Short mmCIF file of C-alpha atoms and ligand atoms in Angstrom, two decimals:
data_model
loop_
_atom_site.label_atom_id
_atom_site.label_comp_id
_atom_site.label_asym_id
_atom_site.label_seq_id
_atom_site.Cartn_x
_atom_site.Cartn_y
_atom_site.Cartn_z
CA MET I 1 82.11 79.93 155.58
CA LYS I 2 79.35 82.40 156.40
CA ILE I 3 79.06 85.40 154.14
CA ILE I 4 76.80 88.31 155.04
CA GLN I 5 75.22 90.00 152.04
CA TYR I 6 75.54 93.80 152.18
CA PRO I 7 74.90 94.99 148.60
CA SER I 8 76.59 98.10 147.23
CA PRO I 9 75.21 99.97 144.21
CA ASN I 10 78.78 100.88 143.21
CA PHE I 11 79.70 98.45 140.44
CA ASN I 12 79.36 97.86 136.72
CA GLU I 13 79.92 95.09 134.17
CA ARG I 14 83.36 93.66 133.53
CA PRO I 15 84.63 93.88 129.94
CA LEU I 16 83.32 90.92 127.94
CA ALA I 17 86.70 89.21 127.52
CA ALA I 18 87.85 89.78 131.11
CA LYS I 19 88.91 86.69 133.04
CA ILE I 20 89.05 87.01 136.82
CA ASP I 21 92.58 85.91 137.74
CA CYS I 22 93.77 88.03 140.66
CA VAL I 23 92.84 89.36 144.08
CA VAL I 24 93.71 92.83 145.36
CA LEU I 25 93.90 93.30 149.13
CA HIS I 26 93.22 96.63 150.84
CA TYR I 27 92.85 98.12 154.29
CA THR I 28 89.82 100.32 154.90
CA ASP I 29 91.84 103.19 156.45
CA VAL I 30 88.93 104.11 158.75
CA ALA I 31 88.25 103.45 162.44
CA THR I 32 85.16 101.24 162.24
CA LEU I 33 83.54 98.65 160.01
CA ASP I 34 80.33 100.73 159.91
CA GLU I 35 82.26 103.67 158.51
CA ALA I 36 83.88 101.44 155.89
CA LEU I 37 80.55 99.90 154.82
CA GLN I 38 79.00 103.35 154.59
CA ILE I 39 81.74 104.60 152.25
CA LEU I 40 81.77 101.44 150.13
CA THR I 41 78.00 101.52 149.53
CA ASP I 42 77.49 105.29 149.16
CA PRO I 43 76.16 106.21 145.69
CA ASN I 44 76.55 109.95 146.33
CA ARG I 45 80.26 110.39 146.93
CA GLU I 46 82.27 112.39 144.45
CA SER I 47 84.41 109.33 143.77
CA ARG I 48 82.24 106.26 144.25
CA VAL I 49 84.05 103.20 145.57
CA SER I 50 83.29 99.59 146.44
CA CYS I 51 84.89 96.18 146.65
CA HIS I 52 83.66 92.59 146.49
CA TYR I 53 84.26 91.63 150.12
CA VAL I 54 84.95 93.34 153.43
CA ILE I 55 86.37 91.36 156.35
CA ASP I 56 85.92 92.74 159.85
CA GLU I 57 88.53 92.32 162.58
CA ASP I 58 86.47 89.48 164.12
CA GLY I 59 86.51 87.54 160.84
CA SER I 60 82.96 88.39 159.69
CA ILE I 61 82.83 88.46 155.90
CA TYR I 62 80.53 90.87 154.03
CA GLN I 63 79.83 90.61 150.31
CA LEU I 64 79.08 93.95 148.66
CA VAL I 65 79.39 93.15 144.94
CA PRO I 66 78.96 89.77 143.16
CA ALA I 67 82.32 88.40 142.00
CA GLU I 68 81.15 88.38 138.40
CA LYS I 69 80.60 92.16 138.46
CA ARG I 70 83.28 94.86 138.36
CA ALA I 71 83.77 96.56 141.75
CA TRP I 72 85.57 99.89 142.05
CA HIS I 73 88.53 99.40 144.39
CA ALA I 74 91.86 99.56 142.55
CA GLY I 75 91.55 102.86 140.65
CA VAL I 76 94.43 103.71 138.31
CA SER I 77 96.41 100.48 138.44
CA SER I 78 98.31 97.83 136.53
CA LEU I 79 99.43 94.25 137.05
CA GLU I 80 101.96 92.47 134.83
CA GLY I 81 101.50 95.16 132.19
CA ARG I 82 97.71 94.99 132.22
CA GLU I 83 95.99 98.23 133.17
CA ASN I 84 92.64 98.77 134.92
CA VAL I 85 93.03 95.99 137.44
CA ASN I 86 89.35 96.35 138.44
CA ASP I 87 88.47 94.67 135.15
CA PHE I 88 89.97 91.30 136.11
CA SER I 89 90.32 91.28 139.91
CA ILE I 90 88.42 90.54 143.08
CA GLY I 91 88.81 93.33 145.66
CA ILE I 92 88.91 92.52 149.36
CA GLU I 93 88.95 95.24 152.03
CA LEU I 94 90.22 94.38 155.50
CA GLN I 95 88.84 96.51 158.33
CA ASN I 96 91.97 98.20 159.66
CA GLY I 97 92.76 101.76 160.69
CA GLY I 98 95.72 101.73 158.33
CA TYR I 99 97.38 105.10 157.99
CA TYR I 100 94.68 107.70 158.62
CA ALA I 101 92.87 105.96 161.51
CA GLY I 102 96.01 104.19 162.72
CA TYR I 103 99.58 105.24 162.08
CA ALA I 104 98.80 108.95 161.74
CA LEU I 105 97.11 108.97 165.16
CA THR I 106 99.18 106.52 167.19
CA GLY I 107 102.52 106.26 165.41
CA SER I 108 102.11 102.53 164.92
CA TRP I 109 100.45 100.40 162.26
CA PRO I 110 97.35 98.57 163.59
CA GLU I 111 97.64 94.78 163.51
CA PHE I 112 95.42 92.45 161.54
CA PRO I 113 93.96 90.01 164.11
CA ASP I 114 94.28 86.25 163.56
CA ALA I 115 90.49 85.84 163.26
CA GLN I 116 90.51 88.29 160.36
CA ILE I 117 93.50 86.65 158.63
CA ASN I 118 91.99 83.17 159.07
CA ALA I 119 88.73 84.34 157.49
CA LEU I 120 90.72 85.91 154.65
CA LYS I 121 92.58 82.64 154.05
CA GLU I 122 89.31 80.72 153.95
CA LEU I 123 87.83 83.20 151.48
CA LEU I 124 90.97 83.13 149.30
CA ASN I 125 90.90 79.32 149.22
CA HIS I 126 87.29 79.48 148.09
CA LEU I 127 88.05 82.05 145.37
CA MET I 128 91.05 80.04 144.13
CA THR I 129 88.79 77.03 143.53
CA LYS I 130 86.25 79.16 141.69
CA PHE I 131 88.56 81.27 139.52
CA PRO I 132 92.04 80.75 137.94
CA ILE I 133 93.74 82.79 140.68
CA THR I 134 97.27 81.72 141.63
CA ILE I 135 99.07 82.57 144.85
CA GLU I 136 101.34 85.03 142.98
CA ARG I 137 98.28 86.95 141.89
CA ILE I 138 97.10 87.68 145.40
CA VAL I 139 98.52 91.17 145.64
CA GLY I 140 98.15 94.40 147.56
CA HIS I 141 96.78 97.70 146.34
CA GLU I 142 100.33 98.96 146.97
CA HIS I 143 101.58 96.54 144.30
CA VAL I 144 99.15 97.50 141.55
CA ALA I 145 99.24 101.26 142.28
CA PRO I 146 102.68 101.75 143.88
CA LYS I 147 102.90 105.51 143.33
CA LEU I 148 99.44 106.18 144.76
CA LYS I 149 98.67 103.62 147.46
CA ILE I 150 100.35 101.96 150.43
CA ASP I 151 97.66 99.51 151.56
CA PRO I 152 97.45 96.93 153.02
CA GLY I 153 100.69 98.35 154.43
CA PRO I 154 103.65 97.25 156.54
CA ALA I 155 101.57 95.46 159.24
CA PHE I 156 99.97 93.06 156.79
CA PRO I 157 101.22 89.49 157.39
CA TRP I 158 102.03 88.42 153.83
CA GLY I 159 103.90 85.36 155.17
CA LYS I 160 100.65 83.87 156.50
CA ILE I 161 98.84 84.44 153.20
CA ARG I 162 101.56 83.05 150.98
CA LYS I 163 101.39 79.74 152.84
CA ILE I 164 97.83 78.92 151.79
ZN1 LIG Y 1 93.19 100.21 148.59
#
């Protein structure tokens, strides 16, 4: 698995006792990978954001923040009663027009190509060997922030991911 390093300054330390045990999946909600990388590495935005990995539609994987550090992707969130999901999760963004660069413009949700999903599965397998992440704890942003977020959205093929 080839991972392209593309460091973002947008991260901080995880709390000392935090154990990484889940993955949060997102769509980028913008038209191009370049646009996504720009946003996720910009130190000057009013609300600075990042994630650990970005996967392009062709399956290229970019690492923006080391897994051991706390990336800023989930915002106000909770999982199984635990708040601040950024503290204990790995965040993966999938390049996909989502709502704003997809559904809102065309009336249909952009698909996630097989090459992208295969790369995601490979990355998830790797992360599950490295950290105590179970299949049930591979979740969407929509699951940890249901009132605020809808990504990775209705086009995301959960069936393919659950079969890892
Ligand atoms: Zn998200």
